[in-house]
CSV table of C-alpha atoms (C1' of nucleotides) in Angstrom, one decimal:
chain,number,residue,atom,x,y,z
A,1252,MET,CA,29.2,-9.2,17.7
A,1253,ASP,CA,30.6,-5.6,16.7
A,1254,THR,CA,29.2,-2.9,18.9
A,1255,ASP,CA,30.8,-0.3,16.4
A,1256,GLU,CA,29.1,-1.5,13.6
A,1257,GLN,CA,26.1,1.0,13.2
A,1258,PRO,CA,22.0,-0.2,13.7
A,1259,LYS,CA,20.4,-0.4,11.0
A,1260,TRP,CA,16.9,-0.6,12.1
A,1261,PRO,CA,15.3,2.8,13.8
A,1262,ALA,CA,15.9,2.9,18.7
A,1263,ALA,CA,12.7,5.7,18.6
A,1264,GLN,CA,10.9,2.1,18.2
A,1265,SER,CA,11.2,1.0,21.5
A,1266,VAL,CA,7.5,1.6,22.6
A,1267,SER,CA,4.4,0.1,23.1
A,1268,ILE,CA,2.1,0.3,19.7
A,1269,CYS,CA,-0.8,-0.8,21.3
A,1270,VAL,CA,-3.5,0.6,21.2
A,1271,HIS,CA,-6.5,1.9,23.3
A,1272,LEU,CA,-6.8,-0.1,26.2
A,1273,TRP,CA,-9.2,1.2,28.0
A,1274,GLN,CA,-11.4,-0.6,30.7
A,1275,LYS,CA,-12.9,-2.7,28.0
A,1276,PRO,CA,-11.0,-4.9,25.9
A,1277,TYR,CA,-9.2,-2.5,23.1
A,1278,MET,CA,-10.0,-3.2,20.0
A,1279,PRO,CA,-7.7,-2.5,16.4
A,1280,GLU,CA,-9.8,-1.2,14.1
A,1281,LEU,CA,-8.4,0.6,10.8
A,1282,PRO,CA,-7.0,3.4,12.6
A,1283,GLU,CA,-5.6,1.2,15.1
A,1284,VAL,CA,-4.6,-1.0,12.3
A,1285,GLU,CA,-3.5,2.0,10.3
A,1286,VAL,CA,-0.8,2.5,13.6
A,1287,THR,CA,0.4,0.1,14.2
A,1288,ARG,CA,1.3,-0.2,11.0
A,1289,ARG,CA,2.8,3.0,10.5
A,1290,LYS,CA,5.4,1.9,13.4
A,1291,ILE,CA,6.0,-1.8,12.9
A,1292,ALA,CA,6.8,-1.8,9.1
A,1293,PRO,CA,10.7,0.4,10.1
A,1294,ALA,CA,11.3,-2.7,11.8
A,1295,LEU,CA,10.3,-4.7,9.3
A,1296,VAL,CA,10.9,-3.3,5.2
A,1297,GLY,CA,14.4,-4.5,4.3
A,1298,ARG,CA,15.3,-6.5,7.3
A,1299,VAL,CA,16.1,-10.1,6.7
A,1300,ILE,CA,14.3,-12.7,8.2
A,1301,ALA,CA,16.1,-15.2,10.1
A,1302,GLY,CA,14.3,-17.2,12.2
A,1303,VAL,CA,10.3,-17.9,13.5
A,1304,ARG,CA,8.9,-19.2,17.0
A,1305,THR,CA,5.6,-19.6,17.6
A,1306,THR,CA,3.6,-21.3,20.0
A,1307,PRO,CA,1.9,-24.9,19.3
A,1308,PRO,CA,-0.3,-25.4,16.2
A,1309,SER,CA,-3.5,-24.0,17.2
A,1310,TYR,CA,-6.8,-21.9,15.9
A,1311,PHE,CA,-4.6,-19.0,15.5
A,1312,PHE,CA,-2.3,-20.1,12.5
A,1313,LEU,CA,-3.8,-20.7,9.2
A,1314,THR,CA,-0.6,-21.9,8.1
A,1315,PRO,CA,0.7,-24.5,10.4
A,1316,PRO,CA,4.0,-22.8,12.4
A,1317,SER,CA,5.9,-25.2,11.2
A,1318,VAL,CA,5.1,-24.4,7.0
A,1319,LEU,CA,5.1,-20.2,7.9
A,1320,LYS,CA,9.3,-21.7,10.0
A,1321,ARG,CA,9.9,-22.8,5.9
A,1322,ARG,CA,8.6,-20.8,4.5
A,1323,LEU,CA,9.8,-17.3,6.4
A,1324,THR,CA,13.1,-17.9,7.5
A,1325,GLY,CA,15.2,-15.8,5.2
A,1326,ARG,CA,13.3,-13.9,2.7
A,1327,THR,CA,13.1,-10.0,2.7
A,1328,VAL,CA,10.6,-7.7,3.8
A,1329,ILE,CA,9.8,-5.9,1.5
A,1330,SER,CA,6.7,-3.9,2.1
A,1331,LEU,CA,3.3,-4.0,5.2
A,1332,ALA,CA,-0.1,-2.3,3.7
A,1333,ARG,CA,-3.6,-2.2,5.1
A,1334,LEU,CA,-6.1,-3.8,3.8
A,1335,GLY,CA,-9.3,-3.0,6.1
A,1336,LYS,CA,-8.1,-3.9,9.5
A,1337,TYR,CA,-6.3,-6.8,7.4
A,1338,LEU,CA,-1.7,-6.6,7.3
A,1339,LEU,CA,-0.3,-7.6,4.1
A,1340,ALA,CA,3.9,-8.0,3.9
A,1341,THR,CA,5.2,-9.1,0.6
A,1342,LEU,CA,8.4,-10.9,1.3
A,1343,ASP,CA,11.1,-11.1,-1.1
A,1344,ASP,CA,9.5,-14.0,-3.8
A,1345,GLY,CA,7.5,-12.8,-4.2
A,1346,SER,CA,4.7,-14.5,-1.3
A,1347,ARG,CA,3.2,-12.4,1.9
A,1348,LEU,CA,2.7,-12.3,4.5
A,1349,LEU,CA,-1.8,-12.3,6.2
A,1350,LEU,CA,-2.0,-10.6,9.6
A,1351,HIS,CA,-5.2,-9.5,11.3
A,1352,LEU,CA,-4.4,-8.0,14.9
A,1353,GLY,CA,-8.3,-10.1,16.2
A,1354,MET,CA,-9.4,-8.6,19.4
A,1355,THR,CA,-6.8,-8.3,21.4
A,1356,GLY,CA,-3.5,-9.0,18.8
A,1357,GLN,CA,-0.5,-6.6,19.9
A,1358,LEU,CA,2.0,-6.8,17.0
A,1359,PHE,CA,5.4,-4.9,18.3
A,1360,VAL,CA,9.2,-5.1,18.7
A,1361,GLN,CA,11.0,-6.4,21.0
A,1362,GLY,CA,12.1,-4.7,23.9
A,1363,SER,CA,8.9,-2.7,23.5
A,1364,ALA,CA,8.6,-1.6,27.6
A,1365,SER,CA,5.0,-1.3,28.0
A,1366,LEU,CA,2.7,-2.2,31.1
A,1367,ARG,CA,-0.7,-3.1,28.1
A,1368,LEU,CA,1.7,-5.3,27.1
A,1369,LEU,CA,1.0,-6.9,31.5
A,1370,SER,CA,-1.4,-8.1,32.8
A,1371,SER,CA,-4.1,-6.2,35.2
A,1372,THR,CA,-2.0,-8.2,38.1
A,1373,ALA,CA,0.5,-8.1,36.6
A,1374,ARG,CA,0.5,-4.5,36.6
A,1375,ALA,CA,-0.9,-4.0,39.9
A,1376,SER,CA,2.4,-6.0,41.6
A,1377,LEU,CA,4.7,-3.2,39.8
A,1378,LYS,CA,6.4,1.2,41.1
A,1379,PRO,CA,5.2,3.9,39.1
A,1380,GLU,CA,8.1,4.3,37.4
A,1381,GLN,CA,9.3,0.2,36.6
A,1382,GLN,CA,8.8,0.0,32.3
A,1383,PRO,CA,10.2,-4.1,32.7
A,1384,ASP,CA,11.3,-5.6,28.7
A,1385,PHE,CA,7.9,-7.4,28.3
A,1386,LYS,CA,9.0,-11.1,27.7
A,1387,PRO,CA,7.4,-13.6,25.8
A,1388,ASP,CA,4.7,-15.6,27.1
A,1389,ARG,CA,2.4,-18.4,26.4
A,1390,HIS,CA,0.4,-15.7,24.4
A,1391,THR,CA,3.2,-14.3,22.2
A,1392,HIS,CA,3.0,-16.1,19.0
A,1393,LEU,CA,4.7,-15.8,16.3
A,1394,ARG,CA,8.3,-14.0,17.1
A,1395,LEU,CA,10.3,-13.5,13.5
A,1396,ALA,CA,14.6,-12.8,14.3
A,1397,PHE,CA,16.6,-10.5,11.8
A,1398,THR,CA,20.1,-11.1,10.2
A,1399,ASP,CA,21.2,-7.7,11.8
A,1400,ARG,CA,19.8,-9.0,15.0
A,1401,GLY,CA,18.6,-6.3,15.9
A,1402,PRO,CA,15.1,-6.4,17.9
A,1403,GLU,CA,12.8,-8.8,17.1
A,1404,VAL,CA,9.1,-8.4,15.9
A,1405,TRP,CA,7.0,-9.5,17.9
A,1406,PHE,CA,2.8,-11.1,17.0
A,1407,ARG,CA,1.1,-11.5,20.5
A,1408,ASP,CA,-2.2,-12.4,21.0
A,1409,ALA,CA,-4.2,-13.6,24.1
A,1410,ARG,CA,-8.0,-15.0,22.4
A,1411,LYS,CA,-6.4,-15.7,19.4
A,1412,PHE,CA,-8.8,-14.5,17.5
A,1413,GLY,CA,-5.9,-12.6,15.5
A,1414,LYS,CA,-4.6,-15.3,12.4
A,1415,VAL,CA,-1.5,-15.3,10.5
A,1416,LYS,CA,-1.7,-16.4,6.9
A,1417,TRP,CA,1.6,-17.2,3.8
A,1418,LEU,CA,0.5,-17.1,0.4
A,1419,ALA,CA,2.1,-18.3,-2.1
A,1420,PRO,CA,3.3,-16.2,-4.6
A,1421,GLY,CA,0.7,-15.1,-6.9
A,1422,GLU,CA,-1.6,-17.0,-4.3
A,1423,SER,CA,-5.5,-15.0,-2.9
A,1424,ASP,CA,-7.2,-15.4,-0.1
A,1425,GLU,CA,-11.2,-15.3,0.3
A,1426,ARG,CA,-10.6,-13.1,3.0
A,1427,LEU,CA,-8.9,-10.0,1.3
A,1428,ASP,CA,-10.7,-11.1,-2.1
A,1429,LYS,CA,-14.3,-10.4,0.2
A,1430,LEU,CA,-13.1,-6.5,1.1
A,1431,GLY,CA,-15.2,-3.7,0.2
A,1432,PRO,CA,-13.4,-1.0,-0.6
A,1433,ASP,CA,-10.9,0.8,2.3
A,1434,ALA,CA,-13.7,3.3,4.8
A,1435,LEU,CA,-11.0,6.1,3.5
A,1436,GLU,CA,-12.0,5.5,0.5
A,1437,ILE,CA,-15.6,4.8,0.1
A,1438,THR,CA,-18.0,7.8,-1.0
A,1439,GLY,CA,-21.5,8.3,-0.3
A,1440,ALA,CA,-23.1,7.2,-3.5
A,1441,GLU,CA,-21.2,3.9,-2.9
A,1442,PHE,CA,-22.5,3.2,0.2
A,1443,HIS,CA,-26.0,4.1,-0.8
A,1444,ALA,CA,-26.3,2.0,-3.9
A,1445,ALA,CA,-25.9,-0.8,-0.8
A,1446,ALA,CA,-27.6,0.3,1.8
A,1447,ARG,CA,-30.8,1.4,-0.5
A,1448,THR,CA,-31.3,-2.5,-1.0
A,1449,ARG,CA,-30.2,-4.4,2.9
A,1450,ARG,CA,-33.0,-4.8,5.1
A,1451,SER,CA,-30.8,-4.7,8.2
A,1452,ALA,CA,-30.1,-2.5,11.0
A,1453,ILE,CA,-27.4,0.5,9.1
A,1454,LYS,CA,-24.6,0.1,12.4
A,1455,THR,CA,-24.7,-3.5,11.2
A,1456,LEU,CA,-23.7,-2.7,7.6
A,1457,LEU,CA,-21.6,0.1,9.0
A,1458,LEU,CA,-20.0,-2.7,10.1
A,1459,ASP,CA,-20.1,-5.5,7.2
A,1460,GLN,CA,-16.2,-5.4,6.3
A,1461,SER,CA,-17.5,-6.8,2.8
A,1462,VAL,CA,-19.2,-2.9,2.5
A,1463,LEU,CA,-16.1,-1.5,3.7
A,1464,ALA,CA,-12.9,-2.6,5.5
A,1465,GLY,CA,-12.2,-0.7,8.5
A,1466,VAL,CA,-14.9,0.2,9.7
A,1467,GLY,CA,-15.2,-1.4,13.7
A,1468,ASN,CA,-17.8,-0.8,16.9
A,1469,ILE,CA,-16.2,1.6,18.3
A,1470,TYR,CA,-15.9,3.8,15.2
A,1471,ALA,CA,-18.9,2.8,13.0
A,1472,ASP,CA,-20.8,4.0,16.8
A,1473,GLU,CA,-20.0,7.3,17.2
A,1474,ALA,CA,-20.2,8.3,13.4
A,1475,LEU,CA,-23.8,7.3,13.9
A,1476,PHE,CA,-23.7,10.4,16.4
A,1477,LEU,CA,-22.4,12.2,14.7
A,1478,THR,CA,-24.5,12.4,12.2
A,1479,GLY,CA,-27.6,12.0,14.1
A,1480,VAL,CA,-29.0,8.5,13.1
A,1481,ARG,CA,-29.7,5.5,15.6
A,1482,PRO,CA,-27.8,2.9,15.1
A,1483,THR,CA,-31.1,0.6,15.0
A,1484,ARG,CA,-32.3,2.3,11.7
A,1485,LYS,CA,-33.2,0.3,8.6
A,1486,ALA,CA,-30.2,1.0,6.0
A,1487,ASN,CA,-32.5,1.3,3.4
A,1488,THR,CA,-34.1,3.6,5.1
A,1489,LEU,CA,-30.9,6.5,4.8
A,1490,PRO,CA,-31.4,9.1,1.5
A,1491,ARG,CA,-28.1,9.4,-0.2
A,1492,ALA,CA,-28.1,12.7,1.4
A,1493,GLN,CA,-27.8,11.1,5.1
A,1494,CYS,CA,-25.5,8.4,3.2
A,1495,ASP,CA,-22.8,11.4,1.9
A,1496,ARG,CA,-22.7,13.1,5.5
A,1497,LEU,CA,-23.0,9.3,7.6
A,1498,ILE,CA,-19.4,7.9,5.5
A,1499,ALA,CA,-17.8,11.9,5.4
A,1500,ASN,CA,-18.1,11.8,9.6
A,1501,THR,CA,-17.1,8.3,9.5
A,1502,GLN,CA,-13.9,9.2,7.6
A,1503,ARG,CA,-13.1,12.5,9.6
A,1504,VAL,CA,-13.0,9.8,13.0
A,1505,LEU,CA,-11.0,6.9,11.3
A,1506,LYS,CA,-8.7,10.3,9.9
A,1507,ARG,CA,-9.1,12.2,13.6
A,1508,SER,CA,-8.6,9.0,15.6
A,1509,ILE,CA,-5.1,7.7,13.9
A,1510,ASP,CA,-4.0,11.5,14.0
A,1511,THR,CA,-4.2,11.0,17.8
A,1512,GLY,CA,-3.3,7.4,17.6
A,1513,GLY,CA,0.2,8.6,16.8
A,1514,SER,CA,-0.5,10.5,20.2
A,1515,SER,CA,-1.6,8.4,22.2
A,1516,ILE,CA,1.8,6.1,21.5
A,1517,SER,CA,4.8,7.0,23.1
A,1518,ASP,CA,7.0,6.3,26.2
A,1519,TYR,CA,5.0,6.7,28.9
A,1520,VAL,CA,1.8,4.7,29.0
A,1521,ALA,CA,-0.1,5.8,32.6
A,1522,PRO,CA,-0.3,2.7,34.9
A,1523,ASP,CA,-4.3,2.1,35.9
A,1524,GLY,CA,-3.9,2.2,30.9
A,1525,ALA,CA,-6.6,4.3,31.1
A,1526,ASP,CA,-4.2,7.0,28.1
A,1527,GLY,CA,-5.3,7.5,25.3
A,1528,ALA,CA,-6.1,9.5,22.9
A,1529,TYR,CA,-9.3,8.8,21.1
A,1530,GLN,CA,-10.8,7.7,24.8
A,1531,ASP,CA,-11.2,11.5,26.0
A,1532,GLU,CA,-12.9,12.2,22.7
A,1533,ARG,CA,-15.9,9.4,22.7
A,1534,MET,CA,-19.4,11.0,22.3
A,1535,VAL,CA,-20.6,7.1,23.0
A,1536,TYR,CA,-19.7,4.0,22.9
A,1537,ALA,CA,-18.8,3.3,25.7
A,1538,ARG,CA,-20.8,5.8,28.4
A,1539,GLU,CA,-23.7,3.8,28.2
A,1540,GLY,CA,-25.3,5.8,31.3
A,1541,GLU,CA,-23.1,8.7,31.0
A,1542,PRO,CA,-24.5,12.3,30.7
A,1543,CYS,CA,-24.6,12.6,26.5
A,1544,LYS,CA,-21.8,15.9,25.8
A,1545,VAL,CA,-24.3,17.9,24.2
A,1546,CYS,CA,-27.8,17.9,25.3
A,1547,GLY,CA,-27.0,15.7,28.3
A,1548,THR,CA,-29.3,12.7,28.1
A,1549,ARG,CA,-28.7,9.6,29.1
A,1550,ILE,CA,-26.4,7.1,26.7
A,1551,LYS,CA,-27.8,4.4,25.7
A,1552,ARG,CA,-26.9,1.2,25.3
A,1553,VAL,CA,-28.4,-1.7,22.7
A,1554,VAL,CA,-27.3,-4.8,21.1
A,1555,ILE,CA,-27.7,-5.2,17.4
A,1556,GLY,CA,-26.6,-8.2,15.3
A,1557,GLN,CA,-24.7,-10.0,19.2
A,1558,ARG,CA,-23.1,-7.0,19.5
A,1559,SER,CA,-23.5,-3.3,21.2
A,1560,ALA,CA,-24.3,0.4,20.0
A,1561,HIS,CA,-24.5,2.9,22.4
A,1562,TYR,CA,-26.8,5.7,21.4
A,1563,CYS,CA,-28.6,9.3,22.7
A,1564,PRO,CA,-31.7,8.9,22.4
A,1565,ARG,CA,-31.9,12.6,21.2
A,1566,CYS,CA,-29.0,13.9,19.1
A,1567,GLN,CA,-29.6,9.9,17.4
A,1568,ARG,CA,-33.8,10.0,15.8
B,394,DA,C1',-29.5,-12.7,-1.1
B,395,DC,C1',-30.1,-11.7,2.8
B,396,DC,C1',-30.4,-12.3,7.2
B,397,DG,C1',-29.8,-13.8,13.0
B,398,DC,C1',-27.7,-16.1,15.4
B,399,DA,C1',-23.7,-19.7,17.3
B,400,DC,C1',-19.0,-20.4,17.9
B,401,DC,C1',-13.6,-20.1,18.3
B,402,DC,C1',-10.6,-17.6,22.8
B,403,DT,C1',-9.9,-15.5,27.3
B,404,DG,C1',-8.8,-11.3,30.9
B,405,DA,C1',-11.3,-7.9,33.7
B,406,DG,C1',-14.7,-7.7,36.9
B,407,DC,C1',-18.4,-8.9,39.5
B,408,DG,C1',-21.3,-11.9,44.0
B,409,DC,C1',-20.3,-14.5,47.3
C,359,DT,C1',-8.7,-14.7,49.1
C,360,DG,C1',-10.4,-17.7,45.9
C,361,DC,C1',-13.9,-20.2,43.4
C,362,DG,C1',-17.7,-19.4,39.7
C,363,DC,C1',-20.4,-17.4,36.5
C,364,DT,C1',-21.2,-13.4,32.8
C,365,DC,C1',-19.6,-10.9,29.5
C,366,DA,C1',-16.7,-8.9,25.2
C,367,DG,C1',-16.1,-8.2,19.8
C,368,DG,C1',-14.2,-10.1,14.6
C,369,DG,C1',-14.2,-12.7,11.8
C,370,DT,C1',-16.4,-17.0,9.7
C,371,DG,C1',-20.2,-20.3,8.6
C,372,DC,C1',-24.5,-22.3,8.5
C,373,DG,C1',-29.5,-22.5,9.5
C,374,DG,C1',-33.8,-20.3,7.8
DNA sequence: ACCGCACCCTGAGCGC
DNA sequence: TGCGCTCAGGGTGCGG
């Protein structure tokens, strides 16, 4: 290999792009996916795929690994877009690669030195200053190598709730077709139009990707707190003005998390995995029993639609 | 059309 | 030390 050849990939990508791993499972919602897109794009766009390695066929692969290898090899990545919580890479032949991180998906550049990529038992056996390169394991389902021989791009997902699918040129996908307006773009009027006919809980509506795309459990709870609305409130009882405020607050927390997400993705990762900027800003999510930061009342947790919802009984009526 | 819920998966945390 | 149990959740699909 030529040693004097200038690398075309950004050297600064030797950091983890995994965000928001707390004691609770971290969830890639719109901000995490957007930050991932921004961080991983320089390591994908413009590069030519030289090889594809995968784990055996499974639930994870909407397109069989053998087909992925055949279709992706030799292709140049043209762009990387985000649609709700999906990432969509466009290739030079017009085909597209659809990625979803699910709950535990991690998309990162080979050489990322992050304790977040290790199990808790593996982390515990390390000295604090150790930051070993992650080695592919049985959960590292997709590995893309490039003709420039630079760092590979890896997709790891322990729980396989993530997905990868290849779309032929012009091929549509029902997952994408069903998505509503992006959560950062939807207007209060649009949301109110959807809410006024729904009798389900407002929290359920916020999580409905066909109504608005990108909101997950954390930001739904946070936005409802900021708006002073209980997650159990029936959607059709929210007046237009309140929908406006709810959407404004949703967009505020999403943007704020994108902004701080950049800083939480630093070279340094605390051994206990407790870093991550947005964690400290949480008002209600995963704070059951703790005092409300506004009024001191204990935060309550209820289950709505098979998902936990957190709220302050006093601030949210 | 809408709504609630079971299911896919596996690591973490817990009690014993 | 280690086992078995429960919980977590995004998205899909099904039955009511």
